[in-house]
Each structure stands twice: as C-alpha cells, then as structure tokens.
GROMACS .gro file of C-alpha atoms in nm:
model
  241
    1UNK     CA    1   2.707   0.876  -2.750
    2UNK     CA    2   2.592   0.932  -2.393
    3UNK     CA    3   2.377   0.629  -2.244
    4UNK     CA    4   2.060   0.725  -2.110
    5UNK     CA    5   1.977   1.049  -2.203
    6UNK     CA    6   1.649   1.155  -2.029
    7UNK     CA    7   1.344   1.270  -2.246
    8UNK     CA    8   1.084   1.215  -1.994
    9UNK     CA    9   1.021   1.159  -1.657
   10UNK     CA   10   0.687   1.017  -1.500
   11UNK     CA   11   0.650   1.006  -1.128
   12UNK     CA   12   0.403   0.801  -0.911
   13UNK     CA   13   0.219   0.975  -0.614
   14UNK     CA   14   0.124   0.716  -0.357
   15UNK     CA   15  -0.253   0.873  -0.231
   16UNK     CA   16  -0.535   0.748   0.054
   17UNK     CA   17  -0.845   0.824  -0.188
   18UNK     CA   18  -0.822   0.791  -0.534
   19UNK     CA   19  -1.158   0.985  -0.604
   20UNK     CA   20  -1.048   1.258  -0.405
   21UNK     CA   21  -0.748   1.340  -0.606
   22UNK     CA   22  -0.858   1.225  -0.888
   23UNK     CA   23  -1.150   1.509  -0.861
   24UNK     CA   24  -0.826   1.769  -0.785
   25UNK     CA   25  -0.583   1.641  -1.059
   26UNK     CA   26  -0.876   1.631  -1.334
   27UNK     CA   27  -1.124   1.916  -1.254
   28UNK     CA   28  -0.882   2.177  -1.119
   29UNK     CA   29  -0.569   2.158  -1.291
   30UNK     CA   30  -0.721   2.008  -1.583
   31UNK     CA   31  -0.509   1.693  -1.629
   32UNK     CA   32  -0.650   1.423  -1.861
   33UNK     CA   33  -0.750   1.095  -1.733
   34UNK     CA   34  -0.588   0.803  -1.958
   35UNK     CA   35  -0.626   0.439  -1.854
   36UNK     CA   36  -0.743   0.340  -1.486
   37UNK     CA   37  -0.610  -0.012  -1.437
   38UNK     CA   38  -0.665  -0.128  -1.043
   39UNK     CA   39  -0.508   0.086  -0.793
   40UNK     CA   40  -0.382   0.311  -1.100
   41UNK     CA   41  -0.509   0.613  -1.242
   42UNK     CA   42  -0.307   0.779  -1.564
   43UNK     CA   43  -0.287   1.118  -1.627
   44UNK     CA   44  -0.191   1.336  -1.916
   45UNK     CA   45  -0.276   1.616  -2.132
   46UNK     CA   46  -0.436   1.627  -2.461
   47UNK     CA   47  -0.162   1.480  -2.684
   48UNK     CA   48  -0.253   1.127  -2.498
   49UNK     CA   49   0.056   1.129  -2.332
   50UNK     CA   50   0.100   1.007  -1.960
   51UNK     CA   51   0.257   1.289  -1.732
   52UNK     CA   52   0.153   1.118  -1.363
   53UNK     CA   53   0.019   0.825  -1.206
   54UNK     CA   54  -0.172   0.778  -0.909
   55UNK     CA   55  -0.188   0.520  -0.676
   56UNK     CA   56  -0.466   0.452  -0.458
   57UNK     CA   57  -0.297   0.313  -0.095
   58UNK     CA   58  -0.631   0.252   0.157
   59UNK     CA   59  -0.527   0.326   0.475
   60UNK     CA   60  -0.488  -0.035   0.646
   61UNK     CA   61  -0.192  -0.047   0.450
   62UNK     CA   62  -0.069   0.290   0.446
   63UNK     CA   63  -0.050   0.648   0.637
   64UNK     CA   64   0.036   1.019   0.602
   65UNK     CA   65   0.369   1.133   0.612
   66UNK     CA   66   0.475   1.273   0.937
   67UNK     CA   67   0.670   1.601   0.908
   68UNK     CA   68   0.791   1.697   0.611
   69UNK     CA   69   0.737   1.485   0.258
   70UNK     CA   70   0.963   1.346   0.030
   71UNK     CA   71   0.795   1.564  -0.267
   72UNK     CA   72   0.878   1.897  -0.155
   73UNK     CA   73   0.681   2.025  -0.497
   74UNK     CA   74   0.506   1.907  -0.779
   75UNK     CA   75   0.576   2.160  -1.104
   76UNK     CA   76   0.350   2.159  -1.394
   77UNK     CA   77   0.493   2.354  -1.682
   78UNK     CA   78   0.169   2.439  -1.907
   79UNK     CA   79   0.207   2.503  -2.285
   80UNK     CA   80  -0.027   2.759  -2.330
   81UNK     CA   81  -0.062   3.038  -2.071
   82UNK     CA   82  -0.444   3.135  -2.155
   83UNK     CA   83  -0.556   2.771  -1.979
   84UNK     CA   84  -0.397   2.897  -1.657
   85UNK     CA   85  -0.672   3.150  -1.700
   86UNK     CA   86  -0.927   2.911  -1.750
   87UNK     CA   87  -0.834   2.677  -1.451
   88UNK     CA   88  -0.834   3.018  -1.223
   89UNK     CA   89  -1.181   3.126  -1.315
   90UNK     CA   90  -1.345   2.787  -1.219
   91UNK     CA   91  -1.209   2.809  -0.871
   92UNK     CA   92  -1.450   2.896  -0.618
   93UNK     CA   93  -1.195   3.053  -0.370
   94UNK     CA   94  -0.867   3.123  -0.521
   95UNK     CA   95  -0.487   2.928  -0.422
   96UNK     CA   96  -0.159   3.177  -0.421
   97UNK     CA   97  -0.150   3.364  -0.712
   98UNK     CA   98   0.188   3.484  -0.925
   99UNK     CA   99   0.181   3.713  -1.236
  100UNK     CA  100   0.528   3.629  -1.502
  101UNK     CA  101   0.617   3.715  -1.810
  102UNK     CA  102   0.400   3.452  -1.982
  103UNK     CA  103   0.133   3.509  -1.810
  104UNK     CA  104  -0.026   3.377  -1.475
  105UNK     CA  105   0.058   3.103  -1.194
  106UNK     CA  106  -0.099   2.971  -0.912
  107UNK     CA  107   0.026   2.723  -0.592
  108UNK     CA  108  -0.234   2.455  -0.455
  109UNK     CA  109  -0.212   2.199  -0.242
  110UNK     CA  110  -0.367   1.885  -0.306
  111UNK     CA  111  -0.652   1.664  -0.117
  112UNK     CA  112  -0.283   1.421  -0.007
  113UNK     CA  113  -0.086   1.782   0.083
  114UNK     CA  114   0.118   1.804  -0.215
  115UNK     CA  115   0.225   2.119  -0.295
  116UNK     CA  116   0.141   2.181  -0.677
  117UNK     CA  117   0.251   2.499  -0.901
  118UNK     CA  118   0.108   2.551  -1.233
  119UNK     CA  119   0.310   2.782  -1.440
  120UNK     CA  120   0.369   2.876  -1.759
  121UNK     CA  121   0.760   3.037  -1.758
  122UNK     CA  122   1.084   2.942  -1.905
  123UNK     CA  123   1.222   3.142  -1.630
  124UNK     CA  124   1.068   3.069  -1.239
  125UNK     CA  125   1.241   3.370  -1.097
  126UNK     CA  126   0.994   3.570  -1.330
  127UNK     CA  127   0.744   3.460  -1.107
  128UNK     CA  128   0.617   3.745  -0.870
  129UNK     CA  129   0.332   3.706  -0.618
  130UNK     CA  130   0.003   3.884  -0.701
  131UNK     CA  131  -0.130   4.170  -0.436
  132UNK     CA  132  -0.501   4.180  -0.626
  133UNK     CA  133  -0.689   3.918  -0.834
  134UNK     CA  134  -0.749   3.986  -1.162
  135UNK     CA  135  -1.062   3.900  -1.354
  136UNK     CA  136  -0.977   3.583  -1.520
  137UNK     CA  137  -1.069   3.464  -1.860
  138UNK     CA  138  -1.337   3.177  -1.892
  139UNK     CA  139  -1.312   2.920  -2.163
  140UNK     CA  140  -1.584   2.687  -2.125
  141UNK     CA  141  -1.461   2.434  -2.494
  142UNK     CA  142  -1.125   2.398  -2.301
  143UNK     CA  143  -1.161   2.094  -2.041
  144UNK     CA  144  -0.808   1.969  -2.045
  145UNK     CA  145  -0.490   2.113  -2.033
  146UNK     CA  146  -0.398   2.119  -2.435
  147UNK     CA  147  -0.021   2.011  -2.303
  148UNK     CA  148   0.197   2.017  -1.977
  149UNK     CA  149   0.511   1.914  -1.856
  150UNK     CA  150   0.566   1.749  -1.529
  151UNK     CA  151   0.881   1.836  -1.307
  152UNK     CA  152   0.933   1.845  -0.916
  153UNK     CA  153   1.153   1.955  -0.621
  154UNK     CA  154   1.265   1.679  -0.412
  155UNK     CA  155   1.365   1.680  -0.024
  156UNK     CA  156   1.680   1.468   0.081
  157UNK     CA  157   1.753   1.429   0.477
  158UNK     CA  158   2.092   1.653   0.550
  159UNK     CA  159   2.428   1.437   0.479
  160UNK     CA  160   2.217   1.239   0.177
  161UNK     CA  161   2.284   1.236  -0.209
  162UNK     CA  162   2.082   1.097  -0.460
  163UNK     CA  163   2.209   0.815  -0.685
  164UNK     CA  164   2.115   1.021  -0.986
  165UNK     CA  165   2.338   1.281  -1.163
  166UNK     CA  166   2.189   1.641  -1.067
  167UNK     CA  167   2.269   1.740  -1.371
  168UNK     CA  168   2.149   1.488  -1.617
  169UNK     CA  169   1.800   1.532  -1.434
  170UNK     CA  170   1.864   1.928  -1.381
  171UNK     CA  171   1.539   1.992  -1.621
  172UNK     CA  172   1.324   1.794  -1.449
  173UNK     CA  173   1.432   1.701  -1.042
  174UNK     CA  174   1.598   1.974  -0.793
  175UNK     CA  175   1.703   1.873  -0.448
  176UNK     CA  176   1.674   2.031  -0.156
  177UNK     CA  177   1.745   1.945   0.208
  178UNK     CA  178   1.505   1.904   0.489
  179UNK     CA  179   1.467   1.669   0.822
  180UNK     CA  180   1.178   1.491   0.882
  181UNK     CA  181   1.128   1.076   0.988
  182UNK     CA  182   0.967   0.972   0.678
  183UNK     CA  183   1.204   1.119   0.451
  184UNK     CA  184   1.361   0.762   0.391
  185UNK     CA  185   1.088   0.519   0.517
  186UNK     CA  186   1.002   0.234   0.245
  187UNK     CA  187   0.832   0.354  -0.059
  188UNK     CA  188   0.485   0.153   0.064
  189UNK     CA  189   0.480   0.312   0.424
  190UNK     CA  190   0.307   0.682   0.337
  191UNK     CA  191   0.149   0.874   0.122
  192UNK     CA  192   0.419   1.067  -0.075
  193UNK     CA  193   0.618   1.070  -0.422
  194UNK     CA  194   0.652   0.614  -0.449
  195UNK     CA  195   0.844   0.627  -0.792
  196UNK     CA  196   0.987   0.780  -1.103
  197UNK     CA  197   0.989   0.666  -1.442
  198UNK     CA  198   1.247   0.759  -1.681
  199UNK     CA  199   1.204   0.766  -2.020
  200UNK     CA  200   1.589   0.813  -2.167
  201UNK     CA  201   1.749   0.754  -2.490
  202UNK     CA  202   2.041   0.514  -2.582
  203UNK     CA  203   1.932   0.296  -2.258
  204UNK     CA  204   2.191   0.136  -2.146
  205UNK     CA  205   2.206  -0.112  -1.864
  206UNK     CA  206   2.522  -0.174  -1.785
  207UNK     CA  207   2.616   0.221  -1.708
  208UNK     CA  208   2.295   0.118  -1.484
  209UNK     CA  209   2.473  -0.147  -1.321
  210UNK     CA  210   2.761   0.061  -1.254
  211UNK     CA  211   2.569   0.354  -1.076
  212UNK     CA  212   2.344   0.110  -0.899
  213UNK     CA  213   2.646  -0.126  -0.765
  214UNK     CA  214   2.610  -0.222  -0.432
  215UNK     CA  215   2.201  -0.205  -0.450
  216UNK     CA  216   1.897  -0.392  -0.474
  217UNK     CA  217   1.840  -0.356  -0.822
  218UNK     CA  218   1.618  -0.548  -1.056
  219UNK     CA  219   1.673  -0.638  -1.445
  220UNK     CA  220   1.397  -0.825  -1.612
  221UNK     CA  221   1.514  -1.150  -1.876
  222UNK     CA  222   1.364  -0.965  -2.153
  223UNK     CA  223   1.574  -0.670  -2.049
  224UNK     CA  224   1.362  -0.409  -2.160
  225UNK     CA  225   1.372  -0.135  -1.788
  226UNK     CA  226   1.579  -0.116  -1.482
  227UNK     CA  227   1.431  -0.103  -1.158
  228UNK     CA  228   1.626   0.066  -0.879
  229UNK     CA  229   1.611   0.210  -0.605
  230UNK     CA  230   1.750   0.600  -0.453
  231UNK     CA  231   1.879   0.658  -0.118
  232UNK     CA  232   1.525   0.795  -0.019
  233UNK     CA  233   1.375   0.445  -0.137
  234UNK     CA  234   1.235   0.615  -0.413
  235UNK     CA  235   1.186   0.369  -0.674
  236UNK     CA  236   1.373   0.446  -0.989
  237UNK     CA  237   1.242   0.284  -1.302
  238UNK     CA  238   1.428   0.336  -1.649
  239UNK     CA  239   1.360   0.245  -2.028
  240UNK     CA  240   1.373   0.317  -2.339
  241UNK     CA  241   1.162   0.647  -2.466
   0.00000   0.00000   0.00000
C-alpha cells in the first residue's frame, strides 16, 4: 500500500487586492466563489469543491515579486470544452488564443501577473496557437465553470530540488528552472504561489517525517495534516482526502 497517494492538490496564491482578483478569478475564468473567511477567498467549480484559495496580503506587509515568480503557471484543466467558449465571448479584448483537439484555449495573466491557461486537453502538445479569432459561442445560463481541475508549473532557482517526488506529483506540479531573487524569499514576503495543499490517500506521517528530516516541520496533537515546508519556502500542507 503506498502512503500518501495524491488525489488533490489545492494551492494558495498570496495577492495585494482581493477584489481585484477576485473580479478576474470569478467573472473571467468563471471559478465559483465558496466561503470568504478573513483574508481568504475559496474557489471552486460547480460540484462545491475548493480548487484555489486566495489570500489577500495589503501591501504594508507585503510586495511584488521582483524578477521572475515562483508560479511559473497556473493550469486549469476544464471539463467541458463548450465553457471555454463561453468565457472567450465575454471578453472585451481577447488573451492568446490556442485551438486542440478538444476544443479551444486561451493564456491570461492575472490582475497579481500570474500566468493562467485554461484548457481543455488530455494532451498539451495538442495545443496550437490561433492566427484568426473565431466567433465564439455565447451561453448566457452558464456562470460557472460546471468543473475544473487545478495544476501548475513551478520555477526552482538552478542547483535546487524540491522535497517532493516529481513523480508522485507528475499530474499535477512540473518544475522548471529559472533565476530570479525572490525565488526562495519567505512565503509572507511577495505576492506569489504561498502554499499547497495535498489531499492524498493512506496519509501517513511518519513516511512524512522521513522526507521532511532535517526541517521545520509541524504535526498537530490531534494529528490530522502535516505542515512542511519545500526548499522554495513553499508551504506544504498534507491530509487525508
């Protein structure tokens, strides 16, 4: 039985105002708002299930990334390809578009530059950029994206690993390399990626321990998640789905 199997992953973006985004994540790429608790905002689709958090960071306490950020890109995997359409035609001017084989794509960047994709294929390399816009199907019923999945490319400073297995989070995390100074400041300093929670099956804490040795690590008495942290002081948060 392999401990902590990953089902889900749910990643906090760190961001200066919270209207702002929440405006971008909601209205044009259709993500559900789900509970707003304090500096958090929860986002899903329409199965009520929470893809991405946001937190709000005012600026007295935190600033934009300098050079190049942690969260190289944010992927959102969309269930049905038709709401792509949807999302497209209430754009007043139009992101980078992409044609695959399950329809269309589009790259944005966010009010906190994030890079976003919305996409619809099994297969990325069957994206291919679009020369001329189409006319794009309008749905006015459809406010919210019926169901997504949430998975990113991550930037790691040249000469640095990650403390997770690339291939136990293959589905959902790809690292690349990059140089910039923030890439491994505190996860409070800038606006950029501030956490990831796993959701895994058979959770097991002491194959935690073992990958974690040597760390600042926290374990709660009720022992219910594990809160680490990754070589780019990502904060890595695991329990059971």
């Amino acid at each position: 039985m392999n401990a902590n199997q990953m089902i889900q992953i749910i990643p906090t973006l760190k961001v200066n105002n919270r209207k702002l985004n929440e405006k971008f994540y909601i209205e044009t790429l259709g993500m559900k708002p789900l509970l707003e608790e304090s500096a958090f905002l929860s986002l899903g689709d329409q199965t009520g299930a929470e893809k991405l958090i946001l937190e709000e960071a005012p600026s007295m306490r935190t600033r934009r990334v300098e050079g190049l950020k942690k969260l190289a890109r944010l992927l959102v995997k969309v269930e049905n390809p038709s709401e792509i359409e949807v999302l497209l035609s209430q754009m007043k001017s139009l992101p980078r578009l992409f044609k695959g084989s399950r329809g269309y794509a589009f790259e944005i960047v966010s009010p906190e530059q994030d890079v976003v994709l919305v996409h619809a294929e099994n297969h990325m390399e069957d994206l291919i950029p679009l020369e001329t816009v189409p006319e794009f199907s309008s749905n006015a019923s459809i406010k919210y994206l019926s169901q997504f999945e949430i998975s990113m490319e991550l930037r790691l400073p040249e000469g640095t690993e990650s403390l997770l297995d690339p291939e136990v989070v293959a589905k959902a995390i790809s690292f690349i390399k990059g140089d910039g100074p923030d890439l491994t400041v505190e996860n409070n300093v800038t606006w950029d990626l501030t956490m990831l929670k796993f959701l895994v099956k058979n959770f097991d804490l002491n194959s935690l321990r073992q990958k974690f040795e040597g760390t600042d690590y926290f374990i709660p008495k009720s022992k219910k998640f594990f809160l680490g942290k990754d070589t780019n002081n990502i904060e890595l948060w695991f329990e059971e789905a």
